[in-house]
Short mmCIF file of C-alpha atoms in Angstrom, two decimals:
data_model
loop_
_atom_site.label_atom_id
_atom_site.label_comp_id
_atom_site.label_asym_id
_atom_site.label_seq_id
_atom_site.Cartn_x
_atom_site.Cartn_y
_atom_site.Cartn_z
CA MET A 38 148.49 16.59 97.89
CA TYR A 39 148.73 17.87 94.34
CA PRO A 40 151.65 19.65 92.62
CA ASP A 41 151.77 23.38 93.26
CA ALA A 42 151.74 23.96 89.52
CA VAL A 43 148.20 22.61 89.29
CA ALA A 44 145.79 25.52 89.63
CA THR A 45 142.72 24.96 91.76
CA PRO A 46 139.48 26.89 92.08
CA THR A 47 138.29 28.40 95.37
CA LEU A 48 135.20 26.90 97.02
CA LEU A 49 132.45 29.06 98.48
CA LEU A 50 130.79 27.17 101.34
CA VAL A 51 127.15 28.13 102.04
CA HIS A 52 125.53 26.90 105.26
CA GLY A 53 121.99 25.74 105.88
CA ALA A 54 119.17 26.95 108.12
CA TRP A 55 119.89 27.84 111.76
CA HIS A 56 123.64 27.66 111.10
CA GLY A 57 126.39 30.09 110.16
CA GLY A 58 129.76 30.15 108.43
CA TRP A 59 131.31 28.80 111.64
CA CYS A 60 130.07 25.28 110.86
CA TRP A 61 132.62 24.88 108.05
CA ARG A 62 135.80 25.43 110.09
CA LYS A 63 136.80 21.76 110.41
CA LEU A 64 136.13 21.21 106.71
CA GLN A 65 138.17 24.28 105.80
CA ALA A 66 141.15 22.89 107.71
CA ALA A 67 140.75 19.59 105.86
CA LEU A 68 140.47 21.42 102.53
CA ASP A 69 143.68 23.29 103.34
CA ALA A 70 145.37 19.90 103.65
CA GLU A 71 144.07 19.13 100.15
CA ALA A 72 145.51 22.44 98.89
CA ILE A 73 141.99 23.73 98.20
CA GLU A 74 141.14 27.28 99.23
CA SER A 75 137.69 28.05 100.58
CA ARG A 76 135.56 30.93 101.75
CA THR A 77 132.33 31.11 103.75
CA VAL A 78 129.33 33.42 103.92
CA ASP A 79 126.80 34.11 106.69
CA LEU A 80 123.20 34.10 105.42
CA PRO A 81 121.03 36.87 106.92
CA SER A 82 118.02 34.51 107.20
CA ALA A 83 119.81 32.76 110.09
CA GLY A 84 119.24 34.95 113.10
CA GLY A 85 117.20 37.48 111.11
CA ARG A 86 113.86 37.85 109.35
CA GLU A 87 115.19 38.09 105.81
CA GLY A 88 114.09 35.77 103.02
CA ILE A 89 115.69 34.20 99.97
CA ALA A 90 116.34 37.51 98.19
CA GLU A 91 118.57 38.80 100.97
CA ASP A 92 120.43 35.48 101.18
CA VAL A 93 120.94 35.57 97.41
CA HIS A 94 122.41 39.05 97.69
CA ALA A 95 124.86 37.92 100.39
CA ILE A 96 125.96 34.94 98.30
CA ARG A 97 126.43 37.03 95.17
CA GLN A 98 128.53 39.52 97.12
CA ALA A 99 130.73 36.65 98.30
CA LEU A 100 130.98 35.26 94.77
CA THR A 101 132.52 38.49 93.49
CA ARG A 102 135.65 37.58 95.46
CA ILE A 103 136.17 34.01 94.22
CA GLU A 104 136.28 31.92 91.06
CA GLY A 105 135.24 28.31 91.32
CA PRO A 106 132.59 25.92 92.66
CA VAL A 107 129.93 26.65 95.27
CA VAL A 108 129.08 24.08 97.94
CA ALA A 109 125.58 24.42 99.39
CA HIS A 110 124.30 22.57 102.45
CA SER A 111 120.64 21.85 103.25
CA TYR A 112 118.51 25.06 102.99
CA GLY A 113 121.56 26.80 101.52
CA GLY A 114 120.88 25.04 98.23
CA ILE A 115 117.81 27.22 97.72
CA PRO A 116 119.42 30.68 97.62
CA VAL A 117 122.52 29.24 95.96
CA SER A 118 120.47 27.96 93.01
CA GLN A 119 119.20 31.47 92.49
CA ALA A 120 122.49 33.26 93.18
CA ILE A 121 124.56 31.31 90.66
CA ALA A 122 122.15 32.06 87.82
CA GLU A 123 123.89 35.42 87.34
CA ALA A 124 127.38 34.58 88.57
CA PRO A 125 129.73 34.18 85.57
CA ASP A 126 132.71 32.88 87.58
CA VAL A 127 130.91 29.90 89.13
CA VAL A 128 132.07 26.75 87.33
CA HIS A 129 130.22 24.11 89.36
CA VAL A 130 127.67 23.77 92.15
CA VAL A 131 127.66 21.02 94.78
CA TYR A 132 124.49 20.22 96.73
CA LEU A 133 125.43 18.61 100.05
CA ALA A 134 122.25 17.03 101.45
CA ALA A 135 120.65 20.17 100.06
CA PHE A 136 117.44 21.37 98.45
CA GLN A 137 118.13 21.49 94.71
CA LEU A 138 114.86 23.21 93.87
CA ASP A 139 113.48 24.46 90.56
CA VAL A 140 111.81 27.74 89.62
CA GLY A 141 108.54 28.24 91.49
CA GLU A 142 109.39 25.79 94.26
CA SER A 143 109.95 26.53 97.95
CA LEU A 144 111.26 24.47 100.84
CA LEU A 145 107.81 23.98 102.33
CA GLY A 146 106.20 23.56 98.93
CA SER A 147 108.63 20.75 98.11
CA TYR A 148 106.99 18.83 100.98
CA GLY A 149 103.49 19.76 99.83
CA ALA A 150 103.07 22.07 102.82
CA PRO A 151 101.44 25.52 102.67
CA PRO A 152 103.41 28.70 103.45
CA LEU A 153 103.78 29.45 107.14
CA PRO A 154 101.76 32.39 108.45
CA GLY A 155 103.63 35.39 109.82
CA SER A 156 106.37 36.23 107.31
CA GLU A 157 108.15 38.34 109.92
CA GLU A 158 108.31 35.51 112.44
CA MET A 159 111.25 33.28 113.32
CA GLN A 160 111.45 29.50 113.45
CA ALA A 161 113.06 28.25 116.65
CA VAL A 162 115.85 25.71 116.57
CA PRO A 163 114.21 22.26 116.17
CA ASP A 164 113.80 19.94 119.12
CA ASP A 165 116.67 17.51 119.69
CA PRO A 166 119.06 19.13 117.20
CA VAL A 167 121.88 16.76 118.19
CA SER A 168 120.03 13.75 116.79
CA LEU A 169 118.64 15.73 113.86
CA PHE A 170 121.81 17.43 112.63
CA TYR A 171 124.77 15.79 114.37
CA ALA A 172 123.92 12.12 114.96
CA ASP A 173 127.47 10.93 114.20
CA VAL A 174 129.35 13.90 115.65
CA PRO A 175 131.08 13.47 119.05
CA VAL A 176 128.58 14.47 121.71
CA SER A 177 130.65 17.27 123.24
CA GLU A 178 131.28 18.80 119.82
CA ALA A 179 127.64 18.42 118.81
CA GLU A 180 126.52 20.19 121.97
CA GLN A 181 128.92 23.06 121.26
CA ALA A 182 127.45 23.36 117.77
CA VAL A 183 123.91 23.44 119.15
CA GLU A 184 124.85 26.40 121.35
CA ARG A 185 125.68 28.38 118.19
CA LEU A 186 122.43 27.69 116.33
CA LEU A 187 120.13 30.66 115.68
CA PRO A 188 116.40 31.03 114.97
CA GLN A 189 115.67 30.89 111.23
CA SER A 190 113.53 33.29 109.22
CA THR A 191 110.05 31.89 108.56
CA ARG A 192 109.98 33.67 105.21
CA SER A 193 113.03 31.76 103.97
CA PHE A 194 111.05 28.52 104.10
CA SER A 195 108.11 29.92 102.12
CA ASP A 196 109.83 32.11 99.50
CA VAL A 197 109.97 30.51 96.05
CA VAL A 198 112.96 30.10 93.78
CA GLU A 199 112.90 32.60 90.92
CA GLN A 200 115.97 31.34 89.05
CA ALA A 201 117.57 27.89 89.01
CA GLY A 202 121.20 28.21 87.98
CA TRP A 203 121.79 24.46 88.02
CA HIS A 204 120.06 24.32 84.62
CA LEU A 205 123.02 26.32 83.27
CA ILE A 206 125.94 25.27 85.49
CA PRO A 207 127.19 21.68 86.01
CA SER A 208 126.05 20.26 89.34
CA THR A 209 126.93 17.46 91.73
CA TYR A 210 124.75 16.09 94.54
CA ILE A 211 126.18 14.44 97.66
CA VAL A 212 123.65 12.20 99.39
CA CYS A 213 124.17 11.72 103.12
CA GLU A 214 122.86 8.19 103.65
CA ARG A 215 122.27 8.44 107.43
CA ASP A 216 120.72 11.90 107.45
CA GLN A 217 117.98 12.43 110.05
CA ALA A 218 117.08 15.96 108.90
CA LEU A 219 116.66 15.42 105.15
CA PRO A 220 116.07 11.67 104.66
CA ALA A 221 118.17 9.90 102.07
CA GLU A 222 115.14 8.96 99.94
CA ARG A 223 114.22 12.64 99.67
CA GLN A 224 117.79 13.48 98.76
CA GLU A 225 117.81 10.81 96.07
CA ALA A 226 114.80 12.44 94.42
CA LEU A 227 116.51 15.83 94.45
CA ALA A 228 119.77 14.29 93.24
CA GLY A 229 118.02 13.24 90.06
CA ARG A 230 118.36 16.86 88.97
CA ALA A 231 122.16 16.87 89.28
CA GLY A 232 124.69 15.87 86.67
CA ALA A 233 126.62 13.62 89.06
CA VAL A 234 125.80 11.95 92.36
CA HIS A 235 128.04 10.78 95.21
CA ARG A 236 127.05 9.16 98.50
CA MET A 237 128.50 9.33 101.99
CA MET A 238 127.65 7.17 105.00
CA SER A 239 127.15 10.18 107.25
CA SER A 240 124.44 12.11 109.00
CA HIS A 241 123.35 15.62 108.03
CA SER A 242 126.66 17.33 108.89
CA PRO A 243 129.64 15.49 107.38
CA PHE A 244 131.63 18.73 107.59
CA LEU A 245 131.74 18.05 111.34
CA SER A 246 131.62 14.24 111.52
CA VAL A 247 133.93 13.25 108.62
CA PRO A 248 135.57 16.48 107.39
CA GLU A 249 138.60 14.75 105.85
CA GLU A 250 136.42 12.38 103.82
CA LEU A 251 134.24 15.25 102.63
CA ALA A 252 137.28 17.39 101.81
CA ALA A 253 138.75 14.60 99.68
CA LEU A 254 135.50 14.28 97.75
CA LEU A 255 135.15 18.04 97.26
CA SER A 256 138.77 18.23 96.16
CA LYS A 257 138.08 15.60 93.51
CA VAL A 258 135.00 17.49 92.30
CA ALA A 259 136.77 20.84 92.33
CA ARG A 260 139.78 19.59 90.40
CA SER A 261 137.54 17.90 87.84
CA THR A 262 136.26 21.34 86.89
CA LEU A 263 139.74 22.06 85.49
CA ALA A 264 139.63 19.14 83.05
#
């Protein structure tokens, strides 16, 4: 714990595809123990047919109520990069096993894949999501998380980034070394765009598998923004 006199920023936690703000609850409890406040946002592309623009709007609305770093997970890194470009109170951005894309890039394009047909369609939850997202999460907890996953907007995977705020705002990348969804070697390539890089021996969802370890790291990053 840190002295009460030390001011700390508030973290905005932005989830990835198929997920929702619910996925951060264990991490939020761990952040509370670190005396770090946090907020979450639900992206309309999860469970809806909206694309990046609508997710960006939701994030910017959430940012009007906080001052501090933004933590983006997986797909969430894409709309976050665009949202923070015009958010004066964001002091840092953290990419947690996330797509730190540049202007003109899309999630599918970053893999060299063409846009998916049917922009109004939905992408079903991937097969075997426990292994993909929650390989090191207790099985019962992982299965509960799977029950909350939603179809993801097809358009969100094909829309391109129009602004990349990480060119203007300091950034940190956290590589999840045992990730089955976004392999570590792919993360390492993306992490080359960040100002600082940390690594965790976790799968794709350390906010569920090792929330205390992740909270300690985020606390360190958040407090460094005050230096």
